[in-house]
Amino acid sequence: METAQKGSLIIVGTGISVAGQMTLLAKSYIENADIVFMGIMNKVGEHAVQTLNPNTHTLDDLYKEGKSRAVTYAEMADRIVQAVIDGNRVCAAFYGHPGVFVSPSHEALKRVKRLGFEAKMLPGVSAEDCLIADLGIDPSKFGCQSYEATQFLFRDYRIDPYMTQIIWQIGLVGEATLSVLNASHAAPGLAMLAAILRENYPKEHELILYEAATLPLCEPKIQKFPLSELESIQPSLISTLVVPALGLPEYRHDRLTKLGLTQQQVTQYRSTSQNRR
Ligand SMILES: C[S@@+](CC[C@H](N)C(=O)[O-])C[C@H]1O[C@@H](n2cnc3c(N)ncnc32)[C@H](O)[C@@H]1O
């Protein structure tokens, strides 16, 4: 549909590390926007964006202890959408990938498109991308289940222990009010998660609490511990929990037979397909 509307919206990610993970395209959109909104949660990252465009405004002032994050996210989307309606070329920059565990970006994009303005999202470097690099986990090896910790507790999801589990927002696990801004309420949720994992893994199975480096010259934090100690870990708001796979599951000989394949042929296929990546 041809649009005569003047405003537009581009949503970009700044990466997890404030140094070097912003794409050239994201940088260019930030530089050329009439107004930039930032949801970056990091003063050094905010400064990096401000140096690219002087008309830059934080969205993080909307967070308040005791206020539901659902309200905060709706207000963030409102600010972004209103600036587009006012006729601006708006850039909204969120840390990491702007579409990974970021509801105001998706909400603003949807509303702006519905109003007939031009709008799109660019990909960015997410925490999961950093994790794959820092921990040497290739999703092609075991497959991967990636999900939000609290949502996982609340619903009847199934773990496949032969896949890597990447569990986001572990610092807020079990926190249903959406109104706390620290990771000091996680103990009951961690205990429940530990009990669920114990149905699928031995108590000595090694887990990883992971924090990608956010600042230049810093190293990632990689804490390894047995499942039996999960209840006593102290995650932060930027921790991600990784549960490595138990290994590969058994072959399904019935399916191989139907496809006219032998186990040996399939073994060769697997190693070749991984090498291609
Ligand atoms: C609201 S989400 C934002 C994710 C972000 N948009 C991305 O692309 O990675 C916050 C969650 O992302 C993960 N996360 C954020 N920063 C991280 C970091 N430096 N290292 C590891 N995980 C991180 C944690 O699971 C955290 O609870």
GROMACS .gro file of C-alpha atoms and ligand atoms in nm:
model
  304
    1MET     CA    1   0.000   0.000   0.000
    2GLU     CA    2   0.137   0.344  -0.096
    3THR     CA    3   0.167   0.564   0.213
    4ALA     CA    4   0.165   0.944   0.211
    5GLN     CA    5   0.240   0.955   0.585
    6LYS     CA    6   0.554   1.147   0.678
    7GLY     CA    7   0.664   0.968   0.995
    8SER     CA    8   0.845   0.635   0.996
    9LEU     CA    9   0.990   0.388   1.243
   10ILE     CA   10   1.305   0.179   1.241
   11ILE     CA   11   1.382  -0.049   1.534
   12VAL     CA   12   1.747  -0.143   1.583
   13GLY     CA   13   1.959  -0.340   1.828
   14THR     CA   14   2.282  -0.214   1.982
   15GLY     CA   15   2.419  -0.561   2.063
   16ILE     CA   16   2.507  -0.689   2.409
   17SER     CA   17   2.855  -0.540   2.429
   18VAL     CA   18   2.847  -0.164   2.386
   19ALA     CA   19   3.168  -0.189   2.184
   20GLY     CA   20   3.152  -0.321   1.831
   21GLN     CA   21   2.828  -0.521   1.824
   22MET     CA   22   2.611  -0.251   1.667
   23THR     CA   23   2.571  -0.318   1.295
   24LEU     CA   24   2.674  -0.053   1.043
   25LEU     CA   25   2.313  -0.035   0.927
   26ALA     CA   26   2.185   0.024   1.282
   27LYS     CA   27   2.446   0.296   1.333
   28SER     CA   28   2.346   0.467   1.010
   29TYR     CA   29   1.974   0.467   1.101
   30ILE     CA   30   2.055   0.610   1.446
   31GLU     CA   31   2.266   0.888   1.291
   32ASN     CA   32   1.999   0.984   1.038
   33ALA     CA   33   1.687   0.972   1.257
   34ASP     CA   34   1.499   1.287   1.362
   35ILE     CA   35   1.463   1.138   1.710
   36VAL     CA   36   1.608   0.831   1.880
   37PHE     CA   37   1.456   0.644   2.174
   38MET     CA   38   1.676   0.409   2.376
   39GLY     CA   39   1.591   0.106   2.591
   40ILE     CA   40   1.947   0.010   2.663
   41MET     CA   41   1.972  -0.036   3.044
   42ASN     CA   42   2.338   0.066   3.039
   43LYS     CA   43   2.481   0.418   3.078
   44VAL     CA   44   2.789   0.346   2.866
   45GLY     CA   45   2.565   0.211   2.587
   46GLU     CA   46   2.338   0.515   2.614
   47HIS     CA   47   2.638   0.742   2.581
   48ALA     CA   48   2.751   0.556   2.268
   49VAL     CA   49   2.410   0.615   2.106
   50GLN     CA   50   2.398   0.979   2.218
   51THR     CA   51   2.727   1.049   2.045
   52LEU     CA   52   2.568   0.931   1.718
   53ASN     CA   53   2.257   1.148   1.745
   54PRO     CA   54   2.211   1.442   1.984
   55ASN     CA   55   1.829   1.413   1.980
   56THR     CA   56   1.831   1.093   2.183
   57HIS     CA   57   1.593   1.011   2.470
   58THR     CA   58   1.599   0.725   2.718
   59LEU     CA   59   1.295   0.504   2.772
   60ASP     CA   60   1.444   0.354   3.086
   61ASP     CA   61   1.315   0.644   3.300
   62LEU     CA   62   0.975   0.473   3.276
   63TYR     CA   63   1.088   0.180   3.495
   64LYS     CA   64   0.987   0.220   3.863
   65GLU     CA   65   1.015  -0.026   4.151
   66GLY     CA   66   0.660  -0.142   4.232
   67LYS     CA   67   0.522  -0.045   3.887
   68SER     CA   68   0.420  -0.329   3.656
   69ARG     CA   69   0.659  -0.374   3.366
   70ALA     CA   70   0.351  -0.435   3.150
   71VAL     CA   71   0.253  -0.068   3.210
   72THR     CA   72   0.613   0.048   3.152
   73TYR     CA   73   0.630  -0.138   2.819
   74ALA     CA   74   0.293   0.003   2.705
   75GLU     CA   75   0.418   0.355   2.786
   76MET     CA   76   0.740   0.294   2.592
   77ALA     CA   77   0.538   0.188   2.287
   78ASP     CA   78   0.311   0.495   2.329
   79ARG     CA   79   0.611   0.732   2.323
   80ILE     CA   80   0.756   0.572   2.011
   81VAL     CA   81   0.423   0.562   1.823
   82GLN     CA   82   0.337   0.924   1.914
   83ALA     CA   83   0.670   1.050   1.777
   84VAL     CA   84   0.594   0.875   1.445
   85ILE     CA   85   0.243   1.022   1.437
   86ASP     CA   86   0.402   1.366   1.494
   87GLY     CA   87   0.582   1.321   1.161
   88ASN     CA   88   0.933   1.220   1.274
   89ARG     CA   89   1.171   0.962   1.131
   90VAL     CA   90   1.196   0.768   1.456
   91CYS     CA   91   1.464   0.520   1.551
   92ALA     CA   92   1.411   0.303   1.861
   93ALA     CA   93   1.728   0.132   1.983
   94PHE     CA   94   1.711  -0.159   2.228
   95TYR     CA   95   2.007  -0.354   2.362
   96GLY     CA   96   2.085  -0.695   2.215
   97HIS     CA   97   1.848  -0.794   1.934
   98PRO     CA   98   1.555  -0.550   1.949
   99GLY     CA   99   1.301  -0.826   1.886
  100VAL     CA  100   1.430  -1.082   2.138
  101PHE     CA  101   1.240  -1.064   2.469
  102VAL     CA  102   1.143  -0.700   2.402
  103SER     CA  103   0.768  -0.642   2.392
  104PRO     CA  104   0.752  -0.260   2.333
  105SER     CA  105   0.947  -0.293   2.007
  106HIS     CA  106   0.703  -0.545   1.860
  107GLU     CA  107   0.403  -0.352   1.994
  108ALA     CA  108   0.521  -0.017   1.851
  109LEU     CA  109   0.603  -0.177   1.516
  110LYS     CA  110   0.260  -0.337   1.491
  111ARG     CA  111   0.074  -0.017   1.581
  112VAL     CA  112   0.278   0.206   1.350
  113LYS     CA  113   0.226  -0.031   1.055
  114ARG     CA  114  -0.146  -0.049   1.131
  115LEU     CA  115  -0.161   0.333   1.112
  116GLY     CA  116  -0.011   0.316   0.762
  117PHE     CA  117   0.343   0.441   0.835
  118GLU     CA  118   0.661   0.278   0.713
  119ALA     CA  119   0.812   0.062   0.984
  120LYS     CA  120   1.064  -0.219   1.015
  121MET     CA  121   1.296  -0.395   1.258
  122LEU     CA  122   1.662  -0.477   1.199
  123PRO     CA  123   1.828  -0.779   1.362
  124GLY     CA  124   2.095  -0.735   1.629
  125VAL     CA  125   2.340  -0.944   1.832
  126SER     CA  126   2.141  -1.107   2.115
  127ALA     CA  127   2.253  -1.266   2.442
  128GLU     CA  128   2.190  -1.604   2.278
  129ASP     CA  129   2.431  -1.517   1.995
  130CYS     CA  130   2.700  -1.427   2.253
  131LEU     CA  131   2.627  -1.745   2.448
  132ILE     CA  132   2.674  -1.964   2.141
  133ALA     CA  133   3.013  -1.801   2.083
  134ASP     CA  134   3.134  -1.792   2.446
  135LEU     CA  135   3.017  -2.140   2.547
  136GLY     CA  136   3.090  -2.308   2.213
  137ILE     CA  137   2.733  -2.435   2.178
  138ASP     CA  138   2.631  -2.499   1.818
  139PRO     CA  139   2.252  -2.544   1.804
  140SER     CA  140   2.299  -2.792   1.517
  141LYS     CA  141   2.460  -3.045   1.751
  142PHE     CA  142   2.176  -3.125   1.990
  143GLY     CA  143   1.901  -2.880   1.895
  144CYS     CA  144   1.790  -2.617   2.139
  145GLN     CA  145   1.491  -2.517   2.350
  146SER     CA  146   1.499  -2.147   2.437
  147TYR     CA  147   1.235  -1.994   2.665
  148GLU     CA  148   1.147  -1.753   2.945
  149ALA     CA  149   1.190  -1.896   3.296
  150THR     CA  150   0.862  -1.786   3.457
  151GLN     CA  151   0.641  -1.866   3.158
  152PHE     CA  152   0.797  -2.213   3.162
  153LEU     CA  153   0.695  -2.265   3.528
  154PHE     CA  154   0.341  -2.145   3.476
  155ARG     CA  155   0.249  -2.372   3.183
  156ASP     CA  156   0.265  -2.736   3.095
  157TYR     CA  157   0.578  -2.727   2.880
  158ARG     CA  158   0.794  -3.032   2.814
  159ILE     CA  159   1.171  -3.047   2.839
  160ASP     CA  160   1.360  -3.253   2.586
  161PRO     CA  161   1.678  -3.330   2.786
  162TYR     CA  162   1.860  -3.428   2.466
  163MET     CA  163   1.841  -3.064   2.353
  164THR     CA  164   2.028  -2.768   2.505
  165GLN     CA  165   1.798  -2.562   2.731
  166ILE     CA  166   1.849  -2.184   2.720
  167ILE     CA  167   1.643  -2.031   3.000
  168TRP     CA  168   1.601  -1.653   2.988
  169GLN     CA  169   1.521  -1.413   3.274
  170ILE     CA  170   1.631  -1.664   3.535
  171GLY     CA  171   1.686  -1.374   3.780
  172LEU     CA  172   1.310  -1.313   3.780
  173VAL     CA  173   1.199  -1.676   3.774
  174GLY     CA  174   0.859  -1.723   3.943
  175GLU     CA  175   0.814  -1.346   3.991
  176ALA     CA  176   0.458  -1.291   3.871
  177THR     CA  177   0.384  -0.933   3.981
  178LEU     CA  178   0.612  -0.792   3.706
  179SER     CA  179   0.685  -0.509   3.949
  180VAL     CA  180   1.028  -0.589   4.095
  181LEU     CA  181   1.347  -0.462   3.936
  182ASN     CA  182   1.600  -0.681   4.114
  183ALA     CA  183   1.684  -1.050   4.121
  184SER     CA  184   1.640  -1.107   4.494
  185HIS     CA  185   1.303  -1.286   4.469
  186ALA     CA  186   1.414  -1.583   4.262
  187ALA     CA  187   1.462  -1.846   4.536
  188PRO     CA  188   1.112  -2.009   4.527
  189GLY     CA  189   1.114  -2.012   4.145
  190LEU     CA  190   1.462  -2.163   4.135
  191ALA     CA  191   1.351  -2.437   4.376
  192MET     CA  192   1.055  -2.521   4.152
  193LEU     CA  193   1.268  -2.517   3.837
  194ALA     CA  194   1.524  -2.742   4.005
  195ALA     CA  195   1.252  -2.996   4.090
  196ILE     CA  196   1.131  -2.999   3.727
  197LEU     CA  197   1.484  -3.039   3.593
  198ARG     CA  198   1.545  -3.325   3.839
  199GLU     CA  199   1.268  -3.518   3.657
  200ASN     CA  200   1.484  -3.504   3.344
  201TYR     CA  201   1.850  -3.492   3.454
  202PRO     CA  202   2.068  -3.650   3.725
  203LYS     CA  203   2.145  -3.423   4.022
  204GLU     CA  204   2.513  -3.401   3.923
  205HIS     CA  205   2.429  -3.273   3.570
  206GLU     CA  206   2.639  -2.958   3.512
  207LEU     CA  207   2.450  -2.632   3.451
  208ILE     CA  208   2.589  -2.294   3.345
  209LEU     CA  209   2.488  -1.949   3.467
  210TYR     CA  210   2.597  -1.716   3.191
  211GLU     CA  211   2.649  -1.340   3.155
  212ALA     CA  212   2.793  -1.206   2.831
  213ALA     CA  213   3.035  -0.916   2.869
  214THR     CA  214   2.861  -0.583   2.824
  215LEU     CA  215   3.166  -0.358   2.849
  216PRO     CA  216   3.489  -0.347   2.646
  217LEU     CA  217   3.784  -0.539   2.797
  218CYS     CA  218   3.550  -0.741   3.025
  219GLU     CA  219   3.519  -1.119   3.011
  220PRO     CA  220   3.189  -1.311   3.015
  221LYS     CA  221   3.083  -1.461   3.351
  222ILE     CA  222   3.052  -1.838   3.319
  223GLN     CA  223   2.957  -2.014   3.643
  224LYS     CA  224   2.933  -2.396   3.627
  225PHE     CA  225   2.761  -2.594   3.903
  226PRO     CA  226   2.570  -2.920   3.949
  227LEU     CA  227   2.190  -2.926   3.922
  228SER     CA  228   2.176  -3.010   4.295
  229GLU     CA  229   2.299  -2.653   4.366
  230LEU     CA  230   2.056  -2.467   4.139
  231GLU     CA  231   1.839  -2.352   4.430
  232SER     CA  232   2.128  -2.163   4.592
  233ILE     CA  233   2.265  -1.973   4.291
  234GLN     CA  234   2.235  -1.594   4.281
  235PRO     CA  235   2.144  -1.487   3.928
  236SER     CA  236   2.140  -1.122   3.819
  237LEU     CA  237   1.889  -0.950   3.592
  238ILE     CA  238   2.118  -1.022   3.296
  239SER     CA  239   2.187  -1.390   3.375
  240THR     CA  240   2.081  -1.667   3.140
  241LEU     CA  241   2.073  -2.029   3.256
  242VAL     CA  242   2.201  -2.302   3.026
  243VAL     CA  243   2.127  -2.669   3.075
  244PRO     CA  244   2.352  -2.867   2.839
  245ALA     CA  245   2.203  -3.168   2.659
  246LEU     CA  246   2.238  -3.518   2.797
  247GLY     CA  247   2.378  -3.623   2.458
  248LEU     CA  248   2.208  -3.753   2.146
  249PRO     CA  249   1.887  -3.955   2.171
  250GLU     CA  250   1.855  -4.311   2.037
  251TYR     CA  251   1.804  -4.365   1.665
  252ARG     CA  252   1.448  -4.425   1.544
  253HIS     CA  253   1.515  -4.744   1.350
  254ASP     CA  254   1.150  -4.767   1.240
  255ARG     CA  255   1.183  -4.433   1.056
  256LEU     CA  256   1.521  -4.523   0.907
  257THR     CA  257   1.373  -4.848   0.772
  258LYS     CA  258   1.079  -4.660   0.616
  259LEU     CA  259   1.326  -4.427   0.442
  260GLY     CA  260   1.535  -4.725   0.324
  261LEU     CA  261   1.837  -4.602   0.525
  262THR     CA  262   2.093  -4.773   0.746
  263GLN     CA  263   2.225  -4.629   1.072
  264GLN     CA  264   2.570  -4.594   0.914
  265GLN     CA  265   2.437  -4.376   0.630
  266VAL     CA  266   2.261  -4.150   0.877
  267THR     CA  267   2.571  -4.114   1.096
  268GLN     CA  268   2.762  -3.990   0.792
  269TYR     CA  269   2.483  -3.747   0.707
  270ARG     CA  270   2.491  -3.597   1.055
  271SER     CA  271   2.863  -3.526   1.062
  272THR     CA  272   2.857  -3.387   0.706
  273SER     CA  273   2.564  -3.156   0.774
  274GLN     CA  274   2.741  -3.015   1.079
  275ASN     CA  275   3.064  -2.958   0.893
  276ARG     CA  276   2.879  -2.761   0.630
  277ARG     CA  277   2.782  -2.493   0.883
  278LIG     C1  278   1.450  -0.836   2.848
  278LIG     S1  279   1.558  -0.963   2.793
  278LIG     C2  280   1.648  -0.876   2.670
  278LIG     C3  281   1.721  -0.964   2.573
  278LIG     C4  282   1.796  -0.887   2.465
  278LIG     N1  283   1.705  -0.812   2.383
  278LIG     C5  284   1.879  -0.979   2.374
  278LIG     O1  285   1.868  -0.966   2.252
  278LIG     O2  286   1.955  -1.060   2.426
  278LIG     C6  287   1.663  -0.978   2.930
  278LIG     C7  288   1.720  -1.119   2.944
  278LIG     O3  289   1.814  -1.140   2.838
  278LIG     C8  290   1.923  -1.215   2.886
  278LIG     N2  291   2.041  -1.128   2.887
  278LIG     C9  292   2.047  -0.995   2.876
  278LIG     N3  293   2.173  -0.950   2.882
  278LIG    C10  294   2.251  -1.059   2.897
  278LIG    C11  295   2.390  -1.080   2.911
  278LIG     N4  296   2.477  -0.980   2.913
  278LIG     N5  297   2.433  -1.208   2.924
  278LIG    C12  298   2.348  -1.313   2.923
  278LIG     N6  299   2.216  -1.299   2.911
  278LIG    C13  300   2.167  -1.173   2.900
  278LIG    C14  301   1.889  -1.256   3.031
  278LIG     O4  302   1.824  -1.382   3.026
  278LIG    C15  303   1.796  -1.145   3.072
  278LIG     O5  304   1.712  -1.182   3.178
   0.00000   0.00000   0.00000
